[in-house]
mmCIF file of N, CA and C in Angstrom:
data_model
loop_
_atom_site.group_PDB
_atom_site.id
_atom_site.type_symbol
_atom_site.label_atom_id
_atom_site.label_comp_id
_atom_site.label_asym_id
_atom_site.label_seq_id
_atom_site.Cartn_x
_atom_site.Cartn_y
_atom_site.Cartn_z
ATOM 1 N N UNK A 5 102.464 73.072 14.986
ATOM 2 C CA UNK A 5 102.938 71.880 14.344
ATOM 3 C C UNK A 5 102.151 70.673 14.851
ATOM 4 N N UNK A 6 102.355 69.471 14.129
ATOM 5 C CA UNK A 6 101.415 68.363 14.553
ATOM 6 C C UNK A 6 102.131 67.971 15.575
ATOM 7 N N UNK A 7 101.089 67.571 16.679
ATOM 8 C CA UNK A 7 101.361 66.813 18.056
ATOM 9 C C UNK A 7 100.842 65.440 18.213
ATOM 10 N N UNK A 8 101.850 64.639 18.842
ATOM 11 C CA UNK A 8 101.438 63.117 18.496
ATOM 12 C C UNK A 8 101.348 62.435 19.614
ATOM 13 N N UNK A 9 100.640 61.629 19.957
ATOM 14 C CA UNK A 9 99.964 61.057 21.094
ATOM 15 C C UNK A 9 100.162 59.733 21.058
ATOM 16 N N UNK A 10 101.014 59.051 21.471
ATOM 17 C CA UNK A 10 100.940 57.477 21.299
ATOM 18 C C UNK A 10 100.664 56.769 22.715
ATOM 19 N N UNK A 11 99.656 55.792 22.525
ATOM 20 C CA UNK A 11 99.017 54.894 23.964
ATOM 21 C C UNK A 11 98.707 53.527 23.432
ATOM 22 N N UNK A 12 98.786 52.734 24.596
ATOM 23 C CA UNK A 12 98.565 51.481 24.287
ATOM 24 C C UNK A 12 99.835 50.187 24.402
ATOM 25 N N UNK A 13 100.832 51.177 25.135
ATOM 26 C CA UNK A 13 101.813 50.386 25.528
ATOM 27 C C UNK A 13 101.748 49.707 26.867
ATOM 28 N N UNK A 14 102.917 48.870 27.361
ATOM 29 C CA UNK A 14 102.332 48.164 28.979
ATOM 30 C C UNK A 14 103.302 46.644 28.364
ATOM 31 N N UNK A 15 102.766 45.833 29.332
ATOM 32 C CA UNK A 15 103.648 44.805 29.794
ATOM 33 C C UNK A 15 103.098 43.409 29.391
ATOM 34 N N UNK A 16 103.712 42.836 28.690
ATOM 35 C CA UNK A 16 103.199 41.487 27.825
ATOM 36 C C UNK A 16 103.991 40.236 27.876
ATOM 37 N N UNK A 17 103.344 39.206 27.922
ATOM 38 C CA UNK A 17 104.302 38.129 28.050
ATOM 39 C C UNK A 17 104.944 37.143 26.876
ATOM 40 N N UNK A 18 105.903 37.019 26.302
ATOM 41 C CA UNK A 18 106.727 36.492 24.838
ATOM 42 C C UNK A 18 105.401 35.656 24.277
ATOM 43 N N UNK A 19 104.971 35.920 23.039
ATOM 44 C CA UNK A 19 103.997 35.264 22.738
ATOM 45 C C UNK A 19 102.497 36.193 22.380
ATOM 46 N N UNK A 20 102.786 37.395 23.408
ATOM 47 C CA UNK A 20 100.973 37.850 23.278
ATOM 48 C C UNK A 20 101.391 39.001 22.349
ATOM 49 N N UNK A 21 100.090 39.907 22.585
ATOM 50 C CA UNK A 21 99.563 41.259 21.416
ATOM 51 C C UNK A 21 99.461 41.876 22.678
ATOM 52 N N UNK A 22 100.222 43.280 21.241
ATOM 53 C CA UNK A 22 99.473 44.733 21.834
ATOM 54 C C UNK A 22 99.188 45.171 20.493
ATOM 55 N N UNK A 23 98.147 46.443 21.098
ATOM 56 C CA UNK A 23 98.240 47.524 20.082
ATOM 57 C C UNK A 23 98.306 48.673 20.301
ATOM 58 N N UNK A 24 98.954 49.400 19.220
ATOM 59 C CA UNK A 24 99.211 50.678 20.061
ATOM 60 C C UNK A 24 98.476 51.294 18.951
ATOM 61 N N UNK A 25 98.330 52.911 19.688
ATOM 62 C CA UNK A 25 98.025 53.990 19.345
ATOM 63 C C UNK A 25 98.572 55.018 18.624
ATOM 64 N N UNK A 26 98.647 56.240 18.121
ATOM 65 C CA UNK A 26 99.501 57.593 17.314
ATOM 66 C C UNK A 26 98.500 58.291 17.221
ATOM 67 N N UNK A 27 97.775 59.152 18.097
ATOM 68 C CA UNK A 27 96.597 59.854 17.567
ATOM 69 C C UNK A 27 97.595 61.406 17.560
ATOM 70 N N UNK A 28 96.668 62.379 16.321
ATOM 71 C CA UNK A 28 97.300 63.622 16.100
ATOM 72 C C UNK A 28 96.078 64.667 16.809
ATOM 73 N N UNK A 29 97.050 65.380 17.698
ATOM 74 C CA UNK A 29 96.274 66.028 18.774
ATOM 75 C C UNK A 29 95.929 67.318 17.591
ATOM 76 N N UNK A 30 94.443 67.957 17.214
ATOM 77 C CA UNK A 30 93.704 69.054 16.144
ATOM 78 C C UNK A 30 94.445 68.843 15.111
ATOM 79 N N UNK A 31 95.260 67.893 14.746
ATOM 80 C CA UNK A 31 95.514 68.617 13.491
ATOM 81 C C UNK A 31 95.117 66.461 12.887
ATOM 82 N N UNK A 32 94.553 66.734 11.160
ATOM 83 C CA UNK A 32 94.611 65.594 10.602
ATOM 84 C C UNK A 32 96.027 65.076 9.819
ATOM 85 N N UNK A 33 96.341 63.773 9.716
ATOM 86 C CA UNK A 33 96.936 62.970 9.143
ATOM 87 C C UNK A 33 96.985 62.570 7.711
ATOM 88 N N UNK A 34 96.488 62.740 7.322
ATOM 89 C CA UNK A 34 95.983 62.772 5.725
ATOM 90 C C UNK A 34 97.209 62.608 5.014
ATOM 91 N N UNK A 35 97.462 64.214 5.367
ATOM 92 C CA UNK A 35 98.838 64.371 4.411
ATOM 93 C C UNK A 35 99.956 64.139 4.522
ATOM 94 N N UNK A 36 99.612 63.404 5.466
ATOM 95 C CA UNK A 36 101.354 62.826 5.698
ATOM 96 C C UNK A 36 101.622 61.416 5.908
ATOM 97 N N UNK A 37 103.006 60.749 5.273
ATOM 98 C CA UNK A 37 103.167 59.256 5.641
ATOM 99 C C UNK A 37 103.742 59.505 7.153
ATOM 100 N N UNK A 38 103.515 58.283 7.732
ATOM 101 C CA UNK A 38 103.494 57.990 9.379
ATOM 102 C C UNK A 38 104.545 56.911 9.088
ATOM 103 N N UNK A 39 104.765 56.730 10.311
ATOM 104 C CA UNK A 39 106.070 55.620 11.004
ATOM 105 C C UNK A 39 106.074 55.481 12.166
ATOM 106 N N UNK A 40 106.463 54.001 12.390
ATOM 107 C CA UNK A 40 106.365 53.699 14.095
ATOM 108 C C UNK A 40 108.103 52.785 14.050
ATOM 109 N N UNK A 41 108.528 53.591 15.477
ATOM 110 C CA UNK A 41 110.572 53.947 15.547
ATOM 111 C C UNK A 41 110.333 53.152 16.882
ATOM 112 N N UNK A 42 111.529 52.431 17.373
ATOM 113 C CA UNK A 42 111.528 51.732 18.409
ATOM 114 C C UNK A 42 113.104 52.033 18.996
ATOM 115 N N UNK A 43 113.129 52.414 20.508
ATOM 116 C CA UNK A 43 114.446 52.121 21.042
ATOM 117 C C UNK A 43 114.747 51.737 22.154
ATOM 118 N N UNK A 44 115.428 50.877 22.393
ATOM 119 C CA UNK A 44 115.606 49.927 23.773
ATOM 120 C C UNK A 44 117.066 51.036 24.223
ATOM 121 N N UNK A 45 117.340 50.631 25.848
ATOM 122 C CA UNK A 45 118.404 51.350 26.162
ATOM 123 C C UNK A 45 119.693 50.623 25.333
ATOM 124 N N UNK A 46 120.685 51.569 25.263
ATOM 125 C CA UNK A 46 121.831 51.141 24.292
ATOM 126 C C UNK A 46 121.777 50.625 22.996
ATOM 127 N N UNK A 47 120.867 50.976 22.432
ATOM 128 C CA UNK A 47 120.812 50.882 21.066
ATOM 129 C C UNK A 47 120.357 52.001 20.374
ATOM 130 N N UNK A 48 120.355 51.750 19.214
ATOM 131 C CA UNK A 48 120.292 52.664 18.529
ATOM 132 C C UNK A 48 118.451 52.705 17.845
ATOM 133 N N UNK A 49 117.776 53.960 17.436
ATOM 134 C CA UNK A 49 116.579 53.821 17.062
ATOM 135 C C UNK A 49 116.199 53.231 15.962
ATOM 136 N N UNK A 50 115.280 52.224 15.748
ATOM 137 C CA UNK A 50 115.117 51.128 14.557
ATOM 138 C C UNK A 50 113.750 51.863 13.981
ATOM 139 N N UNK A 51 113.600 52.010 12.799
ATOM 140 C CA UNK A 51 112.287 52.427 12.228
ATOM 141 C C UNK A 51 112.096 50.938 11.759
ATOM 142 N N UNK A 52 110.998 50.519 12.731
ATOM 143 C CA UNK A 52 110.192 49.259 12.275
ATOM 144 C C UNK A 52 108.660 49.315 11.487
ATOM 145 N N UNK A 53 108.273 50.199 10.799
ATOM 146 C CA UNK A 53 107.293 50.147 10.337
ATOM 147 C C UNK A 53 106.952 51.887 9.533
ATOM 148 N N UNK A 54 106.637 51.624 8.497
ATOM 149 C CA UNK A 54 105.575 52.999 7.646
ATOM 150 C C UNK A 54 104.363 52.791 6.926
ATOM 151 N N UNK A 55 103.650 53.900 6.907
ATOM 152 C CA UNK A 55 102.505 53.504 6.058
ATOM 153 C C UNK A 55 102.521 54.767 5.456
ATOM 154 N N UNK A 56 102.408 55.004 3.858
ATOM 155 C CA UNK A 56 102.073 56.309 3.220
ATOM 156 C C UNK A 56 100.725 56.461 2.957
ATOM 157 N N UNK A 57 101.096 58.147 2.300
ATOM 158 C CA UNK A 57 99.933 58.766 2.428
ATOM 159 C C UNK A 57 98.848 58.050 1.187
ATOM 160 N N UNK A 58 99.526 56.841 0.520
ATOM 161 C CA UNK A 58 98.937 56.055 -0.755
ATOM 162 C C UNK A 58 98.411 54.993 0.028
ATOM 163 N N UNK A 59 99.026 54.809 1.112
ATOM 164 C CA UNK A 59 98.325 53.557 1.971
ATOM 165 C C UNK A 59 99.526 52.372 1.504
ATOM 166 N N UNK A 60 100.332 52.530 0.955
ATOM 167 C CA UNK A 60 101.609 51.466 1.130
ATOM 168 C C UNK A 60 101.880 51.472 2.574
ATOM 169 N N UNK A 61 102.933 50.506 2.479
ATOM 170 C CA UNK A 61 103.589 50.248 3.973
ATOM 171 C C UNK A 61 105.075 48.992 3.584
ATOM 172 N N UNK A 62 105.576 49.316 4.622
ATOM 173 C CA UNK A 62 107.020 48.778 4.742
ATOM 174 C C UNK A 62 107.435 48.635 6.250
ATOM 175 N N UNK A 63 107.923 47.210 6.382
ATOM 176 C CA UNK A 63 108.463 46.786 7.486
ATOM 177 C C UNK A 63 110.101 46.485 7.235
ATOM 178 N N UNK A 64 110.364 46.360 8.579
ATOM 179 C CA UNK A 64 111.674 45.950 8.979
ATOM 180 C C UNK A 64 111.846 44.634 9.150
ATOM 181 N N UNK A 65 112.738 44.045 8.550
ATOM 182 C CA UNK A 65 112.945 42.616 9.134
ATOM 183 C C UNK A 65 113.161 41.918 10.233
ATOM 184 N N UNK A 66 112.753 42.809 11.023
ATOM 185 C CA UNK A 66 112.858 42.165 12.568
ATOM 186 C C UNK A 66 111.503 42.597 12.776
ATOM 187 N N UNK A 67 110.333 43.097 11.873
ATOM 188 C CA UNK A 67 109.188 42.829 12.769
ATOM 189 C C UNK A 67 108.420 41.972 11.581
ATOM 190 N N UNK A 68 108.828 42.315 10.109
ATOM 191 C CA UNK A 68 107.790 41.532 9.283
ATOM 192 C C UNK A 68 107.443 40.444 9.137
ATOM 193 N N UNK A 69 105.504 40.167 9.217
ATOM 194 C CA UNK A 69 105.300 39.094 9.701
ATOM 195 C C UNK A 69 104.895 38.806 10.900
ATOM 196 N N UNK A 70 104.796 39.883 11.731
ATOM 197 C CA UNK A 70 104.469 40.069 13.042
ATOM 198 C C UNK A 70 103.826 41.272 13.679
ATOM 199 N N UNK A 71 104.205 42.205 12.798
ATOM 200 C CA UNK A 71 103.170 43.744 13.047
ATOM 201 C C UNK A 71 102.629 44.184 11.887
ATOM 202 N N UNK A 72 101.591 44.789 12.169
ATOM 203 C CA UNK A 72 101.086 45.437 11.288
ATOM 204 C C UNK A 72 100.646 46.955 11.442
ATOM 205 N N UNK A 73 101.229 47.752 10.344
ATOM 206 C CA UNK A 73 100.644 48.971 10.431
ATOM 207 C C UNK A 73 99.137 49.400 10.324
ATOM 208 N N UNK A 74 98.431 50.201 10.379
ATOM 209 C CA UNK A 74 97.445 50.875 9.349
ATOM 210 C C UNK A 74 97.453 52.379 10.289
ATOM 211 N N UNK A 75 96.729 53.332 8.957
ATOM 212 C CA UNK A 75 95.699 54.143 9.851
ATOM 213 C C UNK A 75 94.099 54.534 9.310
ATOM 214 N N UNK A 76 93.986 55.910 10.106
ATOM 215 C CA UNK A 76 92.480 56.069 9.867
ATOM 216 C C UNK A 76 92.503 57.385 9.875
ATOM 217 N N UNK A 77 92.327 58.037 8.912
ATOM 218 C CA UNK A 77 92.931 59.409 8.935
ATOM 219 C C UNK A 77 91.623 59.884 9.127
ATOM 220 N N UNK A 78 90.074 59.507 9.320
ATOM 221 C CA UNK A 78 89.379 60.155 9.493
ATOM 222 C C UNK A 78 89.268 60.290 11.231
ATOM 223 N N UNK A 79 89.926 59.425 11.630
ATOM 224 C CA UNK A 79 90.301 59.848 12.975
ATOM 225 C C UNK A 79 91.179 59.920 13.615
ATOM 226 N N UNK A 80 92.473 60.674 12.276
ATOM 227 C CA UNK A 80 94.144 60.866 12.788
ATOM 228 C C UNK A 80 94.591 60.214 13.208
ATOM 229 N N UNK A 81 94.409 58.755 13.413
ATOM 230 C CA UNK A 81 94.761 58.002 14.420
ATOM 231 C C UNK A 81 95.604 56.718 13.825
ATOM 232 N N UNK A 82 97.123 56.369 14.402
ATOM 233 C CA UNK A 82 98.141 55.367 13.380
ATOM 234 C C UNK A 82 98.158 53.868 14.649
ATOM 235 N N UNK A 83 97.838 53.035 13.905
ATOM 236 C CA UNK A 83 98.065 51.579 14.485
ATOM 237 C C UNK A 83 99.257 50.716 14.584
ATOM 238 N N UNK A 84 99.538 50.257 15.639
ATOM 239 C CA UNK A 84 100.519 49.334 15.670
ATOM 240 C C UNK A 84 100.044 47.796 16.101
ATOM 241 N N UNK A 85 99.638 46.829 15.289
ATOM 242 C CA UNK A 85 99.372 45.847 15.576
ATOM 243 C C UNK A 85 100.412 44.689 15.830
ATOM 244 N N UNK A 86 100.833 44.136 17.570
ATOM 245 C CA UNK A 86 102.338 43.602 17.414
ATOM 246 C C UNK A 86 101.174 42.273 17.899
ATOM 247 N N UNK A 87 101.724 41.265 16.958
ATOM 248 C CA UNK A 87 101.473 40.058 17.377
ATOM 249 C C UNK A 87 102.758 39.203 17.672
ATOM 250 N N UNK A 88 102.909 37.934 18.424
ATOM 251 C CA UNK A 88 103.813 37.256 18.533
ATOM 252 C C UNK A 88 104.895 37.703 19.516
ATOM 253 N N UNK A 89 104.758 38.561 20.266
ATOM 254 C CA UNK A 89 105.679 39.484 20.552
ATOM 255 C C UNK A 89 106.920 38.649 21.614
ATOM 256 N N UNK A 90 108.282 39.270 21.262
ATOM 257 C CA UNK A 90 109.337 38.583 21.850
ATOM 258 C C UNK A 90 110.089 39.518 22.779
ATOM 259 N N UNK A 91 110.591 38.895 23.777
ATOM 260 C CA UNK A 91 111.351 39.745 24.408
ATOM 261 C C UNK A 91 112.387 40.785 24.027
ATOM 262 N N UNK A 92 112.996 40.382 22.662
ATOM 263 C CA UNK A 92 114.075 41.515 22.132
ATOM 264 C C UNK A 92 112.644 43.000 20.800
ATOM 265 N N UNK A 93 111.747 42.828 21.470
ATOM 266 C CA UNK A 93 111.083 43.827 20.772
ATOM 267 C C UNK A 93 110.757 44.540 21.990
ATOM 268 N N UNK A 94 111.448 44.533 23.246
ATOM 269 C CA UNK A 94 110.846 45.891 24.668
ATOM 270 C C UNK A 94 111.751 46.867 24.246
ATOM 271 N N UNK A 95 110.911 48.421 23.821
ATOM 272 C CA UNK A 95 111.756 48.778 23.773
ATOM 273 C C UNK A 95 110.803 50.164 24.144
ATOM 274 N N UNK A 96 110.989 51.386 23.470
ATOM 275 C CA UNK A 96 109.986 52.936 23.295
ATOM 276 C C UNK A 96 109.823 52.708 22.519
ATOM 277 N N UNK A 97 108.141 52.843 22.164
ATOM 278 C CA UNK A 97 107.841 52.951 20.290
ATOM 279 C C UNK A 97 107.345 54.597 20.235
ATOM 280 N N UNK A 98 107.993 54.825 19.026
ATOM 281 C CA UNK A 98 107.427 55.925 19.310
ATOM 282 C C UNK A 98 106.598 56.293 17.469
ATOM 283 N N UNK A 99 106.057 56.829 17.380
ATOM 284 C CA UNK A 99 105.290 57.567 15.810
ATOM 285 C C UNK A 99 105.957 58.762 15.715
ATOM 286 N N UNK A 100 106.060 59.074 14.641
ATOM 287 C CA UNK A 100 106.497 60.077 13.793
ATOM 288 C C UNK A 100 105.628 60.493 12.224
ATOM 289 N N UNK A 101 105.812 61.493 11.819
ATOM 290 C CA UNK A 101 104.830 61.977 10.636
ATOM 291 C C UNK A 101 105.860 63.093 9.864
ATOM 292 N N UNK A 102 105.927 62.920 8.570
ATOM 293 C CA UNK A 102 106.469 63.528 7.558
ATOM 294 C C UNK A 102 106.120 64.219 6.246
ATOM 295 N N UNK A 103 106.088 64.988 6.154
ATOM 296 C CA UNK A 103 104.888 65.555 4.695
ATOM 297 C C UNK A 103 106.202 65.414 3.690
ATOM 298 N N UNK A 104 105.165 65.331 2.577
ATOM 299 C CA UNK A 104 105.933 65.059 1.015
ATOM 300 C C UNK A 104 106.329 63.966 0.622
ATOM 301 N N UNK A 105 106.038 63.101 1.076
ATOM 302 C CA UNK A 105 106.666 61.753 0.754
ATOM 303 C C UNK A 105 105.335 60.772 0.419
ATOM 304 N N UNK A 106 104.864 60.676 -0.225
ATOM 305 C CA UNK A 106 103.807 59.781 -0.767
ATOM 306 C C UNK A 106 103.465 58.415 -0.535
ATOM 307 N N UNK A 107 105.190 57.557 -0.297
ATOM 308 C CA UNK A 107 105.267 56.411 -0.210
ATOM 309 C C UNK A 107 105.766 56.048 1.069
ATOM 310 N N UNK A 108 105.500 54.954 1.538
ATOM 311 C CA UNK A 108 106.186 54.572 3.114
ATOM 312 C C UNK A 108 107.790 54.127 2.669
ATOM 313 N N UNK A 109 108.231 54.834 3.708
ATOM 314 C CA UNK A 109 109.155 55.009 4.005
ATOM 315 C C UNK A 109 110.246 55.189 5.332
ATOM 316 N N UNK A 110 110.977 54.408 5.436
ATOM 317 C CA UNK A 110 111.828 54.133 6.947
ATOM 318 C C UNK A 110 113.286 55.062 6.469
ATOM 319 N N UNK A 111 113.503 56.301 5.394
ATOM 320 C CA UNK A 111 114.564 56.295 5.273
ATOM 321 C C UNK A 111 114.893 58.061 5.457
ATOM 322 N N UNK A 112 113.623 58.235 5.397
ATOM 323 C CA UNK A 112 113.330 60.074 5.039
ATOM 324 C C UNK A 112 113.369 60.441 6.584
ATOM 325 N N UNK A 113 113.816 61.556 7.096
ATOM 326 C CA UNK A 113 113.952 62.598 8.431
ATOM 327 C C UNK A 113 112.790 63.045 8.340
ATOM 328 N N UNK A 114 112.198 61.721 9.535
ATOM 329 C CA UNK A 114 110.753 62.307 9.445
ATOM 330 C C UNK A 114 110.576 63.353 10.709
ATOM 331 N N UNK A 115 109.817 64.628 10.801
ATOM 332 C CA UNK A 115 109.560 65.711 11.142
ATOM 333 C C UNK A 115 108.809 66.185 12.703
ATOM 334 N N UNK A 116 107.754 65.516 12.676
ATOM 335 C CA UNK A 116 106.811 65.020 13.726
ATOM 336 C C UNK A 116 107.117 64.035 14.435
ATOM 337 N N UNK A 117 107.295 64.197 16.019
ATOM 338 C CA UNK A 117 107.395 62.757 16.473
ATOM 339 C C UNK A 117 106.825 62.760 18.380
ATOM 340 N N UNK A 118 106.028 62.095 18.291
ATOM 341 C CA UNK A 118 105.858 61.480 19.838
ATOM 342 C C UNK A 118 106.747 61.017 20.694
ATOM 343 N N UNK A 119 106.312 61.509 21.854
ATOM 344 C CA UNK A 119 106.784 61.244 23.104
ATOM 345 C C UNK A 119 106.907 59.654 23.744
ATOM 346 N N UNK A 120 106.580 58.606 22.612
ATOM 347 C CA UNK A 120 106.699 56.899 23.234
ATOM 348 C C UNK A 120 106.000 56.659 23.880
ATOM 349 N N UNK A 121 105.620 55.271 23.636
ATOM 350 C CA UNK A 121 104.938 54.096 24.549
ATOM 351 C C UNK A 121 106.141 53.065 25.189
ATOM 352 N N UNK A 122 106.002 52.901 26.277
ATOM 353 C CA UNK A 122 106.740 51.642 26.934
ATOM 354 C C UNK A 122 106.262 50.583 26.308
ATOM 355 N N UNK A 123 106.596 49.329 25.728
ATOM 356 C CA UNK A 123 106.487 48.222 25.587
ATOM 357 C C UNK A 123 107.637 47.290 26.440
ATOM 358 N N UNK A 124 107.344 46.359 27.081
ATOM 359 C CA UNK A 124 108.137 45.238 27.914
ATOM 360 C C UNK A 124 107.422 44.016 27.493
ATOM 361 N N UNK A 125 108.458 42.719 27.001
ATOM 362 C CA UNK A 125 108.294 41.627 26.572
ATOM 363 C C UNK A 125 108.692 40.920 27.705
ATOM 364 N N UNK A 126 108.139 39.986 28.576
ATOM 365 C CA UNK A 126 108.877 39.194 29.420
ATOM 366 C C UNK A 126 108.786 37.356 29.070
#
């Protein structure tokens, strides 16, 4: 099954950028829409971001306007571009990947999922 690799997390101060990573360890991305899921302790997991396999994308209202998805399927690899970043966005981000779904989407049980990046906003 696909294995997912997310890097590029670490410690930022209210105001700056990160970016993160989702690379798919041998296997390609192509065929599947991606998503990047966030969870702080005591809450519940937020899907803040998708991009389909059409190259749409859909945010959450607590990041749109401030992140941006993409990927690069010629090098499996899914982006998280967080600009502006605030302290109530520290949380685990983690990627996930779902086949059959064409369009981005935050609503489908997506299938594939990584092990998280730490992000901390101070």
């Amino acid at each position: 099954h696909v294995q997912l690799v997310e890097s590029g997390g670490g410690s930022v101060q209210a105001g700056g950028s990160l970016k993160l990573s989702c690379t798919a360890s041998g296997y390609v991305i192509s065929p599947y829409t991606m998503a990047w899921f966030r969870q702080s302790p005591g809450k519940e997991r937020e899907g803040i971001a998708s991009i389909g396999i059409d190259g749409s994308t859909m945010y959450s209202d607590s990041v749109k306007g401030r992140f941006a998805i993409s990927r690069d399927d010629a090098r499996s690899t899914l982006y998280l571009e967080m600009t502006n970043l605030r302290p109530e966005d520290t949380a685990m981000y983690t990627c996930a990947a779902v086949e059959r779904e064409p369009k981005a989407t935050l609503l489908a049980v997506y299938r594939y999922w990584g092990q998280g990046t730490q992000v901390t906003v101070s």
